mmCIF file of C-alpha atoms in Angstrom:
data_model
loop_
_atom_site.group_PDB
_atom_site.id
_atom_site.type_symbol
_atom_site.label_atom_id
_atom_site.label_comp_id
_atom_site.label_asym_id
_atom_site.label_seq_id
_atom_site.Cartn_x
_atom_site.Cartn_y
_atom_site.Cartn_z
ATOM 1 C CA MET A 12 -13.449 -54.561 146.490
ATOM 2 C CA GLU A 13 -15.277 -51.292 147.074
ATOM 3 C CA SER A 14 -18.725 -51.262 145.484
ATOM 4 C CA HIS A 15 -19.988 -48.363 143.373
ATOM 5 C CA ALA A 16 -23.243 -47.305 141.800
ATOM 6 C CA TRP A 17 -23.663 -47.420 138.040
ATOM 7 C CA PRO A 18 -22.165 -44.329 136.350
ATOM 8 C CA PHE A 19 -24.412 -41.282 136.056
ATOM 9 C CA GLY A 20 -25.905 -40.902 132.593
ATOM 10 C CA GLN A 21 -26.960 -43.097 129.684
ATOM 11 C CA PRO A 22 -24.682 -45.942 128.551
ATOM 12 C CA LEU A 23 -24.231 -45.665 124.777
ATOM 13 C CA PHE A 24 -21.693 -48.456 124.274
ATOM 14 C CA ILE A 25 -21.679 -51.484 126.607
ATOM 15 C CA ALA A 26 -18.882 -54.049 126.580
ATOM 16 C CA GLY A 27 -19.928 -57.341 125.015
ATOM 17 C CA GLN A 28 -22.954 -55.928 123.222
ATOM 18 C CA ASP A 29 -23.561 -55.268 119.511
ATOM 19 C CA GLY A 30 -20.653 -57.368 118.304
ATOM 20 C CA TYR A 31 -17.722 -55.875 120.222
ATOM 21 C CA HIS A 32 -15.736 -57.160 123.173
ATOM 22 C CA THR A 33 -14.894 -53.679 124.518
ATOM 23 C CA TYR A 34 -15.536 -50.033 123.675
ATOM 24 C CA ARG A 35 -12.822 -47.451 124.353
ATOM 25 C CA ILE A 36 -11.612 -43.924 123.519
ATOM 26 C CA PRO A 37 -14.699 -41.647 123.491
ATOM 27 C CA ALA A 38 -14.809 -38.442 121.420
ATOM 28 C CA LEU A 39 -17.533 -35.828 120.954
ATOM 29 C CA ALA A 40 -18.533 -33.208 118.412
ATOM 30 C CA VAL A 41 -21.600 -30.998 117.993
ATOM 31 C CA THR A 42 -22.376 -30.147 114.376
ATOM 32 C CA LYS A 43 -23.319 -26.758 112.964
ATOM 33 C CA VAL A 44 -27.032 -27.643 113.244
ATOM 34 C CA GLY A 45 -26.691 -29.097 116.755
ATOM 35 C CA THR A 46 -26.447 -32.845 116.151
ATOM 36 C CA VAL A 47 -24.339 -34.565 118.805
ATOM 37 C CA LEU A 48 -21.813 -37.082 117.450
ATOM 38 C CA ALA A 49 -20.443 -39.697 119.862
ATOM 39 C CA PHE A 50 -17.410 -41.580 118.526
ATOM 40 C CA CYS A 51 -15.409 -44.431 120.003
ATOM 41 C CA GLU A 52 -13.300 -47.458 119.194
ATOM 42 C CA GLY A 53 -15.063 -50.801 118.917
ATOM 43 C CA ARG A 54 -12.542 -53.470 119.920
ATOM 44 C CA LYS A 55 -13.775 -56.589 118.200
ATOM 45 C CA HIS A 56 -12.240 -59.501 120.078
ATOM 46 C CA LEU A 57 -10.152 -58.175 122.980
ATOM 47 C CA ALA A 58 -9.919 -55.200 125.330
ATOM 48 C CA SER A 59 -6.352 -54.621 124.119
ATOM 49 C CA ASP A 60 -5.166 -51.573 122.174
ATOM 50 C CA THR A 61 -3.926 -54.087 119.586
ATOM 51 C CA GLY A 62 -5.916 -56.137 117.084
ATOM 52 C CA GLU A 63 -9.076 -55.603 115.077
ATOM 53 C CA ILE A 64 -10.510 -52.226 116.046
ATOM 54 C CA HIS A 65 -13.261 -50.307 114.237
ATOM 55 C CA LEU A 66 -14.109 -46.635 114.542
ATOM 56 C CA LEU A 67 -17.783 -46.252 115.519
ATOM 57 C CA LEU A 68 -20.369 -43.475 115.772
ATOM 58 C CA ARG A 69 -23.793 -42.818 117.278
ATOM 59 C CA ARG A 70 -25.785 -39.643 116.529
ATOM 60 C CA SER A 71 -28.371 -37.648 118.464
ATOM 61 C CA GLU A 72 -30.548 -34.963 116.881
ATOM 62 C CA ASN A 73 -32.247 -33.948 120.163
ATOM 63 C CA ASN A 74 -29.422 -33.004 122.533
ATOM 64 C CA GLY A 75 -28.691 -36.539 123.637
ATOM 65 C CA ARG A 76 -32.196 -37.634 124.632
ATOM 66 C CA THR A 77 -32.285 -40.405 122.015
ATOM 67 C CA TRP A 78 -29.571 -41.903 119.835
ATOM 68 C CA SER A 79 -29.192 -43.685 116.523
ATOM 69 C CA GLY A 80 -27.809 -47.184 116.328
ATOM 70 C CA GLN A 81 -24.059 -47.448 116.043
ATOM 71 C CA GLN A 82 -22.465 -47.162 112.608
ATOM 72 C CA VAL A 83 -18.983 -48.079 111.439
ATOM 73 C CA VAL A 84 -17.124 -45.002 110.190
ATOM 74 C CA TRP A 85 -13.909 -46.864 109.347
ATOM 75 C CA SER A 86 -12.642 -50.433 109.478
ATOM 76 C CA ASP A 87 -9.857 -52.333 107.740
ATOM 77 C CA GLY A 88 -10.112 -56.069 108.198
ATOM 78 C CA GLY A 89 -8.168 -57.204 111.230
ATOM 79 C CA ASN A 90 -6.200 -53.958 111.562
ATOM 80 C CA THR A 91 -6.433 -51.153 114.122
ATOM 81 C CA CYS A 92 -8.494 -48.094 113.119
ATOM 82 C CA GLY A 93 -8.949 -45.711 116.008
ATOM 83 C CA ASN A 94 -8.135 -42.604 118.022
ATOM 84 C CA PRO A 95 -11.098 -40.517 116.830
ATOM 85 C CA SER A 96 -10.409 -36.763 116.900
ATOM 86 C CA PRO A 97 -13.283 -34.780 115.341
ATOM 87 C CA VAL A 98 -13.462 -31.074 114.608
ATOM 88 C CA VAL A 99 -16.342 -29.105 113.075
ATOM 89 C CA ASP A 100 -15.806 -26.291 110.565
ATOM 90 C CA ALA A 101 -18.394 -23.704 111.631
ATOM 91 C CA LYS A 102 -18.237 -21.928 108.265
ATOM 92 C CA THR A 103 -18.761 -24.900 105.940
ATOM 93 C CA GLY A 104 -20.503 -27.277 108.350
ATOM 94 C CA THR A 105 -18.082 -30.066 107.395
ATOM 95 C CA ILE A 106 -17.061 -32.453 110.160
ATOM 96 C CA TRP A 107 -13.444 -33.559 109.925
ATOM 97 C CA LEU A 108 -12.253 -36.698 111.674
ATOM 98 C CA LEU A 109 -8.585 -37.460 112.308
ATOM 99 C CA MET A 110 -7.891 -41.173 112.744
ATOM 100 C CA THR A 111 -4.861 -43.414 113.136
ATOM 101 C CA TRP A 112 -4.075 -46.866 111.729
ATOM 102 C CA ASN A 113 -1.653 -49.690 112.340
ATOM 103 C CA LEU A 114 -1.444 -53.364 111.489
ATOM 104 C CA GLY A 115 -3.523 -55.405 113.890
ATOM 105 C CA GLN A 116 -0.575 -57.602 114.852
ATOM 106 C CA ASP A 117 1.732 -54.666 115.621
ATOM 107 C CA ARG A 118 1.803 -53.741 119.303
ATOM 108 C CA GLU A 119 2.451 -50.223 120.566
ATOM 109 C CA ARG A 120 5.698 -51.306 122.189
ATOM 110 C CA GLU A 121 6.965 -52.674 118.865
ATOM 111 C CA ILE A 122 5.925 -49.528 116.980
ATOM 112 C CA VAL A 123 7.710 -47.347 119.542
ATOM 113 C CA ASP A 124 10.816 -49.564 119.356
ATOM 114 C CA GLY A 125 10.824 -49.509 115.556
ATOM 115 C CA THR A 126 10.555 -53.312 115.367
ATOM 116 C CA SER A 127 6.979 -53.448 114.053
ATOM 117 C CA ARG A 128 6.073 -54.770 110.595
ATOM 118 C CA ASP A 129 4.547 -51.428 109.639
ATOM 119 C CA THR A 130 4.183 -48.145 111.498
ATOM 120 C CA ARG A 131 1.541 -45.810 112.824
ATOM 121 C CA ARG A 132 -0.231 -43.968 109.994
ATOM 122 C CA VAL A 133 -2.510 -40.905 110.018
ATOM 123 C CA PHE A 134 -5.770 -40.483 108.081
ATOM 124 C CA VAL A 135 -8.667 -38.040 107.793
ATOM 125 C CA ALA A 136 -12.267 -38.497 106.701
ATOM 126 C CA SER A 137 -15.075 -35.968 106.482
ATOM 127 C CA SER A 138 -18.851 -35.673 106.459
ATOM 128 C CA THR A 139 -20.981 -32.977 104.848
ATOM 129 C CA ASP A 140 -24.358 -34.443 105.872
ATOM 130 C CA ASP A 141 -24.191 -34.134 109.658
ATOM 131 C CA GLY A 142 -22.360 -37.422 110.177
ATOM 132 C CA LEU A 143 -24.773 -39.651 108.277
ATOM 133 C CA THR A 144 -22.130 -40.646 105.713
ATOM 134 C CA TRP A 145 -18.358 -40.284 105.550
ATOM 135 C CA THR A 146 -15.731 -40.070 102.855
ATOM 136 C CA SER A 147 -13.138 -42.786 102.498
ATOM 137 C CA ALA A 148 -10.148 -42.380 104.796
ATOM 138 C CA ARG A 149 -7.394 -40.276 103.183
ATOM 139 C CA GLU A 150 -3.809 -40.741 104.370
ATOM 140 C CA ILE A 151 -1.902 -37.615 105.454
ATOM 141 C CA THR A 152 1.004 -39.267 107.304
ATOM 142 C CA SER A 153 3.759 -37.602 105.278
ATOM 143 C CA LYS A 154 2.303 -34.139 105.947
ATOM 144 C CA VAL A 155 1.952 -34.356 109.721
ATOM 145 C CA LYS A 156 4.359 -37.012 111.040
ATOM 146 C CA LYS A 157 8.108 -36.414 111.249
ATOM 147 C CA PRO A 158 10.377 -39.156 109.831
ATOM 148 C CA ASP A 159 11.927 -39.844 113.238
ATOM 149 C CA TRP A 160 8.593 -40.265 114.988
ATOM 150 C CA THR A 161 7.546 -43.864 115.559
ATOM 151 C CA TRP A 162 4.270 -43.582 117.477
ATOM 152 C CA PHE A 163 1.591 -41.026 116.561
ATOM 153 C CA ALA A 164 -1.930 -40.532 117.908
ATOM 154 C CA GLY A 165 -4.594 -37.879 117.581
ATOM 155 C CA GLY A 166 -6.260 -36.454 120.678
ATOM 156 C CA PRO A 167 -8.018 -38.540 121.653
ATOM 157 C CA GLY A 168 -11.048 -36.295 121.784
ATOM 158 C CA GLY A 169 -12.222 -33.266 119.854
ATOM 159 C CA GLY A 170 -10.182 -30.565 118.168
ATOM 160 C CA ILE A 171 -11.143 -26.896 117.862
ATOM 161 C CA GLN A 172 -11.620 -24.163 115.291
ATOM 162 C CA ILE A 173 -10.011 -20.873 116.323
ATOM 163 C CA GLU A 174 -12.783 -18.295 116.791
ATOM 164 C CA ARG A 175 -10.875 -15.038 117.281
ATOM 165 C CA GLY A 176 -7.708 -13.196 116.354
ATOM 166 C CA PRO A 177 -5.317 -13.435 113.398
ATOM 167 C CA HIS A 178 -5.763 -17.194 112.977
ATOM 168 C CA ILE A 179 -9.556 -17.194 112.985
ATOM 169 C CA GLY A 180 -10.998 -20.191 111.146
ATOM 170 C CA ARG A 181 -7.947 -22.428 111.683
ATOM 171 C CA LEU A 182 -8.865 -26.054 112.376
ATOM 172 C CA MET A 183 -6.622 -27.606 115.009
ATOM 173 C CA ILE A 184 -6.266 -31.140 116.331
ATOM 174 C CA PRO A 185 -3.939 -31.982 119.251
ATOM 175 C CA CYS A 186 -1.767 -35.087 118.894
ATOM 176 C CA ASP A 187 1.114 -36.951 120.495
ATOM 177 C CA HIS A 188 4.213 -38.733 119.272
ATOM 178 C CA VAL A 189 7.289 -40.729 120.285
ATOM 179 C CA VAL A 190 10.762 -39.866 118.980
ATOM 180 C CA ALA A 191 12.779 -42.804 117.633
ATOM 181 C CA GLY A 192 15.864 -43.764 119.604
ATOM 182 C CA THR A 193 15.151 -41.637 122.655
ATOM 183 C CA LYS A 194 11.595 -42.994 123.003
ATOM 184 C CA ARG A 195 10.680 -39.656 124.555
ATOM 185 C CA ARG A 196 6.980 -38.863 124.380
ATOM 186 C CA GLY A 197 5.715 -35.456 123.328
ATOM 187 C CA SER A 198 2.558 -33.487 122.559
ATOM 188 C CA HIS A 199 1.987 -31.418 119.418
ATOM 189 C CA VAL A 200 -0.771 -30.080 117.155
ATOM 190 C CA ILE A 201 -1.694 -30.273 113.488
ATOM 191 C CA TYR A 202 -3.791 -27.654 111.704
ATOM 192 C CA SER A 203 -5.567 -26.669 108.504
ATOM 193 C CA ASP A 204 -6.046 -23.141 107.156
ATOM 194 C CA ASP A 205 -8.016 -24.209 104.068
ATOM 195 C CA HIS A 206 -11.086 -25.849 105.629
ATOM 196 C CA GLY A 207 -9.518 -29.303 105.853
ATOM 197 C CA ALA A 208 -8.216 -29.625 102.291
ATOM 198 C CA THR A 209 -4.630 -29.836 103.566
ATOM 199 C CA TRP A 210 -3.184 -30.486 107.020
ATOM 200 C CA LEU A 211 0.141 -29.241 108.344
ATOM 201 C CA LEU A 212 2.327 -30.012 111.322
ATOM 202 C CA GLY A 213 2.199 -27.366 114.039
ATOM 203 C CA GLY A 214 4.381 -26.911 117.082
ATOM 204 C CA ALA A 215 5.244 -29.305 119.896
ATOM 205 C CA ALA A 216 5.345 -28.759 123.638
ATOM 206 C CA PRO A 217 8.898 -27.676 124.616
ATOM 207 C CA GLU A 218 9.433 -30.425 127.205
ATOM 208 C CA PRO A 219 9.036 -34.213 126.815
ATOM 209 C CA ASP A 220 7.210 -36.750 128.998
ATOM 210 C CA VAL A 221 3.720 -35.689 127.918
ATOM 211 C CA ASN A 222 1.422 -37.300 125.375
ATOM 212 C CA GLU A 223 -2.388 -37.412 124.919
ATOM 213 C CA CYS A 224 -3.711 -33.860 124.905
ATOM 214 C CA GLU A 225 -6.464 -31.405 124.008
ATOM 215 C CA VAL A 226 -6.354 -27.705 123.167
ATOM 216 C CA VAL A 227 -8.539 -24.737 124.112
ATOM 217 C CA GLU A 228 -8.592 -21.137 122.885
ATOM 218 C CA LEU A 229 -7.971 -18.482 125.541
ATOM 219 C CA SER A 230 -8.628 -14.762 125.416
ATOM 220 C CA GLY A 231 -5.975 -12.455 123.993
ATOM 221 C CA GLY A 232 -5.166 -14.642 121.009
ATOM 222 C CA ARG A 233 -3.644 -17.440 123.085
ATOM 223 C CA LEU A 234 -4.056 -21.209 122.995
ATOM 224 C CA LEU A 235 -3.591 -23.630 125.903
ATOM 225 C CA LEU A 236 -2.444 -27.211 125.394
ATOM 226 C CA ASN A 237 -3.603 -29.467 128.245
ATOM 227 C CA MET A 238 -1.538 -32.671 128.341
ATOM 228 C CA ARG A 239 -1.427 -36.077 129.954
ATOM 229 C CA ASN A 240 1.643 -36.446 132.126
ATOM 230 C CA ALA A 241 3.868 -39.348 131.056
ATOM 231 C CA ASP A 242 6.150 -38.857 134.077
ATOM 232 C CA ARG A 243 4.887 -41.210 136.783
ATOM 233 C CA ASN A 244 6.594 -39.149 139.470
ATOM 234 C CA ARG A 245 4.187 -36.255 138.834
ATOM 235 C CA ARG A 246 0.436 -36.727 139.154
ATOM 236 C CA ASN A 247 -0.871 -33.505 137.607
ATOM 237 C CA ARG A 248 -1.835 -32.404 134.111
ATOM 238 C CA GLN A 249 0.737 -30.359 132.249
ATOM 239 C CA ILE A 250 -0.037 -27.226 130.214
ATOM 240 C CA ALA A 251 1.703 -25.024 127.650
ATOM 241 C CA ILE A 252 0.739 -21.747 125.939
ATOM 242 C CA SER A 253 0.928 -20.596 122.306
ATOM 243 C CA ASP A 254 0.793 -16.965 121.151
ATOM 244 C CA ASP A 255 1.098 -17.752 117.436
ATOM 245 C CA GLY A 256 -1.787 -20.044 116.590
ATOM 246 C CA GLY A 257 -0.101 -23.272 117.689
ATOM 247 C CA ARG A 258 3.129 -22.989 115.708
ATOM 248 C CA THR A 259 5.200 -22.747 118.886
ATOM 249 C CA TRP A 260 4.512 -23.492 122.566
ATOM 250 C CA LYS A 261 6.092 -22.161 125.735
ATOM 251 C CA GLY A 262 5.758 -22.003 129.514
ATOM 252 C CA GLN A 263 5.216 -25.716 130.015
ATOM 253 C CA ARG A 264 4.349 -26.562 133.614
ATOM 254 C CA CYS A 265 2.125 -28.688 135.809
ATOM 255 C CA ASP A 266 -1.299 -27.433 136.845
ATOM 256 C CA PRO A 267 -1.462 -28.401 140.543
ATOM 257 C CA ALA A 268 -5.257 -28.240 140.637
ATOM 258 C CA LEU A 269 -5.704 -30.838 137.893
ATOM 259 C CA ILE A 270 -4.663 -34.074 139.534
ATOM 260 C CA GLU A 271 -4.592 -37.264 137.464
ATOM 261 C CA PRO A 272 -3.654 -40.933 137.769
ATOM 262 C CA ILE A 273 -1.769 -40.764 134.405
ATOM 263 C CA CYS A 274 -4.762 -40.739 132.073
ATOM 264 C CA GLN A 275 -6.415 -38.810 129.261
ATOM 265 C CA GLY A 276 -8.448 -35.652 129.944
ATOM 266 C CA ALA A 277 -10.654 -33.251 127.974
ATOM 267 C CA ILE A 278 -10.942 -29.451 127.834
ATOM 268 C CA ARG A 279 -13.572 -27.261 126.130
ATOM 269 C CA ARG A 280 -14.575 -23.606 126.157
ATOM 270 C CA TYR A 281 -18.194 -23.017 127.190
ATOM 271 C CA SER A 282 -18.368 -19.221 126.866
ATOM 272 C CA TRP A 283 -16.211 -16.141 126.324
ATOM 273 C CA PRO A 284 -15.552 -13.331 128.841
ATOM 274 C CA CYS A 285 -17.853 -10.894 127.050
ATOM 275 C CA GLU A 286 -20.830 -13.240 127.011
ATOM 276 C CA CYS A 287 -23.613 -13.260 129.586
ATOM 277 C CA GLN A 288 -22.150 -16.163 131.593
ATOM 278 C CA GLY A 289 -18.650 -14.664 131.544
ATOM 279 C CA SER A 290 -15.635 -16.813 130.764
ATOM 280 C CA VAL A 291 -16.206 -20.526 131.374
ATOM 281 C CA ILE A 292 -13.807 -23.300 130.371
ATOM 282 C CA LEU A 293 -14.548 -26.927 131.236
ATOM 283 C CA PHE A 294 -12.222 -29.829 132.004
ATOM 284 C CA SER A 295 -12.924 -33.527 132.662
ATOM 285 C CA ASN A 296 -10.802 -36.439 133.843
ATOM 286 C CA PRO A 297 -10.635 -39.088 136.578
ATOM 287 C CA ALA A 298 -9.690 -36.714 139.402
ATOM 288 C CA SER A 299 -7.490 -39.010 141.453
ATOM 289 C CA VAL A 300 -3.747 -39.385 141.962
ATOM 290 C CA ASP A 301 -3.976 -43.107 142.665
ATOM 291 C CA THR A 302 -6.381 -44.836 140.300
ATOM 292 C CA ARG A 303 -8.620 -44.306 137.294
ATOM 293 C CA ALA A 304 -11.739 -43.291 139.189
ATOM 294 C CA ASN A 305 -13.784 -40.248 140.216
ATOM 295 C CA MET A 306 -14.818 -38.836 136.836
ATOM 296 C CA THR A 307 -15.129 -35.097 137.465
ATOM 297 C CA VAL A 308 -16.111 -32.102 135.353
ATOM 298 C CA ARG A 309 -14.399 -28.908 136.484
ATOM 299 C CA ALA A 310 -15.054 -25.290 135.502
ATOM 300 C CA SER A 311 -12.665 -22.360 135.313
ATOM 301 C CA PHE A 312 -14.046 -18.820 135.354
ATOM 302 C CA ASP A 313 -10.683 -17.079 134.915
ATOM 303 C CA GLU A 314 -9.175 -18.513 131.713
ATOM 304 C CA CYS A 315 -7.733 -21.683 133.327
ATOM 305 C CA GLU A 316 -5.875 -19.829 136.084
ATOM 306 C CA THR A 317 -7.951 -21.628 138.733
ATOM 307 C CA TRP A 318 -10.661 -24.301 138.733
ATOM 308 C CA ALA A 319 -13.336 -23.087 141.122
ATOM 309 C CA GLY A 320 -16.236 -25.307 140.025
ATOM 310 C CA SER A 321 -16.602 -29.086 139.949
ATOM 311 C CA ARG A 322 -19.114 -31.886 139.700
ATOM 312 C CA VAL A 323 -18.416 -35.596 140.138
ATOM 313 C CA LEU A 324 -20.232 -37.676 137.523
ATOM 314 C CA HIS A 325 -19.038 -41.053 138.806
ATOM 315 C CA SER A 326 -16.976 -41.731 141.919
ATOM 316 C CA GLY A 327 -16.241 -45.276 140.763
ATOM 317 C CA PRO A 328 -13.936 -46.665 138.069
ATOM 318 C CA SER A 329 -13.621 -44.243 135.135
ATOM 319 C CA ALA A 330 -10.988 -43.259 132.584
ATOM 320 C CA TYR A 331 -11.109 -41.418 129.230
ATOM 321 C CA SER A 332 -13.663 -38.700 128.449
ATOM 322 C CA ASP A 333 -14.578 -35.896 126.092
ATOM 323 C CA LEU A 334 -16.650 -32.718 126.417
ATOM 324 C CA ALA A 335 -19.000 -30.721 124.193
ATOM 325 C CA VAL A 336 -21.351 -27.752 124.505
ATOM 326 C CA GLN A 337 -24.782 -28.642 123.152
ATOM 327 C CA ALA A 338 -27.168 -26.445 121.199
ATOM 328 C CA ASN A 339 -29.462 -26.205 124.248
ATOM 329 C CA GLY A 340 -26.601 -24.907 126.413
ATOM 330 C CA GLU A 341 -26.096 -28.081 128.423
ATOM 331 C CA VAL A 342 -22.676 -29.636 128.917
ATOM 332 C CA GLY A 343 -22.199 -33.046 127.330
ATOM 333 C CA CYS A 344 -19.625 -35.485 128.688
ATOM 334 C CA LEU A 345 -18.914 -38.858 127.071
ATOM 335 C CA TYR A 346 -16.829 -40.981 129.416
ATOM 336 C CA GLU A 347 -15.618 -44.484 130.190
ATOM 337 C CA GLY A 348 -17.035 -45.884 133.401
ATOM 338 C CA GLY A 349 -18.244 -48.967 135.196
ATOM 339 C CA ILE A 350 -18.829 -50.669 138.531
ATOM 340 C CA GLN A 351 -15.976 -53.166 138.718
ATOM 341 C CA GLY A 352 -13.747 -51.512 136.115
ATOM 342 C CA PRO A 353 -13.646 -48.374 133.958
ATOM 343 C CA TYR A 354 -14.056 -50.087 130.590
ATOM 344 C CA GLU A 355 -17.470 -51.679 131.118
ATOM 345 C CA SER A 356 -19.237 -48.943 129.166
ATOM 346 C CA ILE A 357 -19.027 -45.545 127.539
ATOM 347 C CA VAL A 358 -21.620 -43.273 129.138
ATOM 348 C CA TRP A 359 -23.317 -40.093 127.927
ATOM 349 C CA ALA A 360 -24.040 -37.473 130.594
ATOM 350 C CA SER A 361 -25.819 -34.173 129.925
ATOM 351 C CA ILE A 362 -25.780 -31.585 132.701
ATOM 352 C CA PRO A 363 -26.614 -27.874 133.064
ATOM 353 C CA LEU A 364 -23.697 -25.558 133.616
ATOM 354 C CA SER A 365 -25.298 -24.461 136.900
ATOM 355 C CA SER A 366 -24.780 -27.965 138.317
ATOM 356 C CA ILE A 367 -20.995 -27.526 138.177
ATOM 357 C CA GLU A 368 -20.847 -25.803 141.511
ATOM 358 C CA HIS A 369 -18.356 -23.300 142.832
ATOM 359 C CA GLU A 370 -16.282 -25.024 145.486
ATOM 360 C CA GLU A 371 -17.309 -22.497 148.129
ATOM 361 C CA ASP A 372 -20.951 -23.333 147.403
ATOM 362 C CA GLN A 373 -20.600 -27.102 147.578
ATOM 363 C CA GLY A 374 -20.665 -27.290 151.379
ATOM 364 C CA ASP A 375 -23.872 -25.277 151.509
ATOM 365 C CA SER A 376 -25.385 -27.416 148.774
ATOM 366 C CA ALA A 377 -24.464 -30.598 150.608
ATOM 367 C CA GLU A 378 -26.099 -29.277 153.777
ATOM 368 C CA LYS A 379 -29.245 -28.334 151.865
ATOM 369 C CA ARG A 380 -29.411 -31.783 150.248
ATOM 370 C CA ALA A 381 -28.891 -33.479 153.615
ATOM 371 C CA GLY A 382 -31.640 -31.350 155.165
ATOM 372 C CA ALA A 383 -34.026 -32.281 152.374
ATOM 373 C CA GLU A 384 -33.495 -36.027 152.840
#
C-alpha cells in the first residue's frame, strides 16, 4: 500500500478517542462575531452510517488556533442523529442547524426501500450564544419532506444566507432525497424567509442521479447548486442554476473541471466581484476519479465558469469536507483524512487565499521551491 504523510492541519476529531469509534461528516460555520464552529458526527460503536450516532461540536474563538473540548449538540439514545448543516443569520446572529434522525437499527437501504421500522426525519436546532448552548431539536419533517420521499439528508456541510437581490436575507440549506418506488436520487433546497422560524421546501434539480450538495450565491441574482454525482459512469460534479432564489433549478450539467470519485464536496464564496480581491469562489473535494484521496481546495475567479486556482491539502486518503471564510480572511477547511484510510480523523486546515495558486503559477512556484531546497 502506498504510504502518505499525515494530513496537513490540526486533527480535531481522531477515531477511537474521546469515546467514539469514528468521526464523520464535517461541517463548518463562522458566527457573526467570528467564532469558528466545527461540527461532525460521533459514531459511538462502529464506523457505519447506522447505529448510535451523536452530533458533536468544537468551537474556536481565535480563528482556529485553539479549540474547545467537544460537546454533544444532539443525541437520542441508540438512534442516529447526524448530517449537520449549519447556517448563520447575519442579521440576528442566530446559528441554525439542520439535522436528520432515524432509528439506530434502520439501515439506509431499508429506509430507501420503504421496509424500515421508521423513516428519515428532519429537525432544526438553534443557538443565540455563539454555539455555547443549543435549543432542543424541533421536527420539521412535514414542512420540508415530500410524502413520497423515503431518504432525506441535509448538506452535509454549511448552508448560506442570500446577500443580494430580491431574496436578500433568505436562509438556504441544500439537501438530498430518494423518491419511493423509483429509488431515484435527487438534490433540492429548503429555505426560511423569517429568520428560521419556519422552513419551506424549495426546488429540486431537474435531473436525477445526484444527491449530497451545497449551494453558492453568484452575481446577477443567481444561485448555483453543486452536487455529488450518483451516476457511477460519470466522475464529475454536477451543477444547476436558479434565477428565482432556489424555487426552481435549470441547466443541470457536469462540470468537467471538478472531478470526483463519487463523494461529497463543499463550495463557498470568498469575495464578490466589486471587492478588492475580485470574485473568488472556493470548492473542496477529493480531486480524483478513482479513489477518495487528494483533498484539494480550488478557486474560481470568474463565478464558477473555470477553476484556475488549486491547493492540495492532503494527497493521501481523504473524503468529506466543508469550507468557511474566517474573520481574519483565511480560508478554513474541515476535512476527513488519514494515512491508511480517509476516516482516521477530521482535520482543520487554515490557509491564506494567496496559497491557492493560479494553475499557470504553480510550475514557477514548484521550481522556486525546488531551487530553495
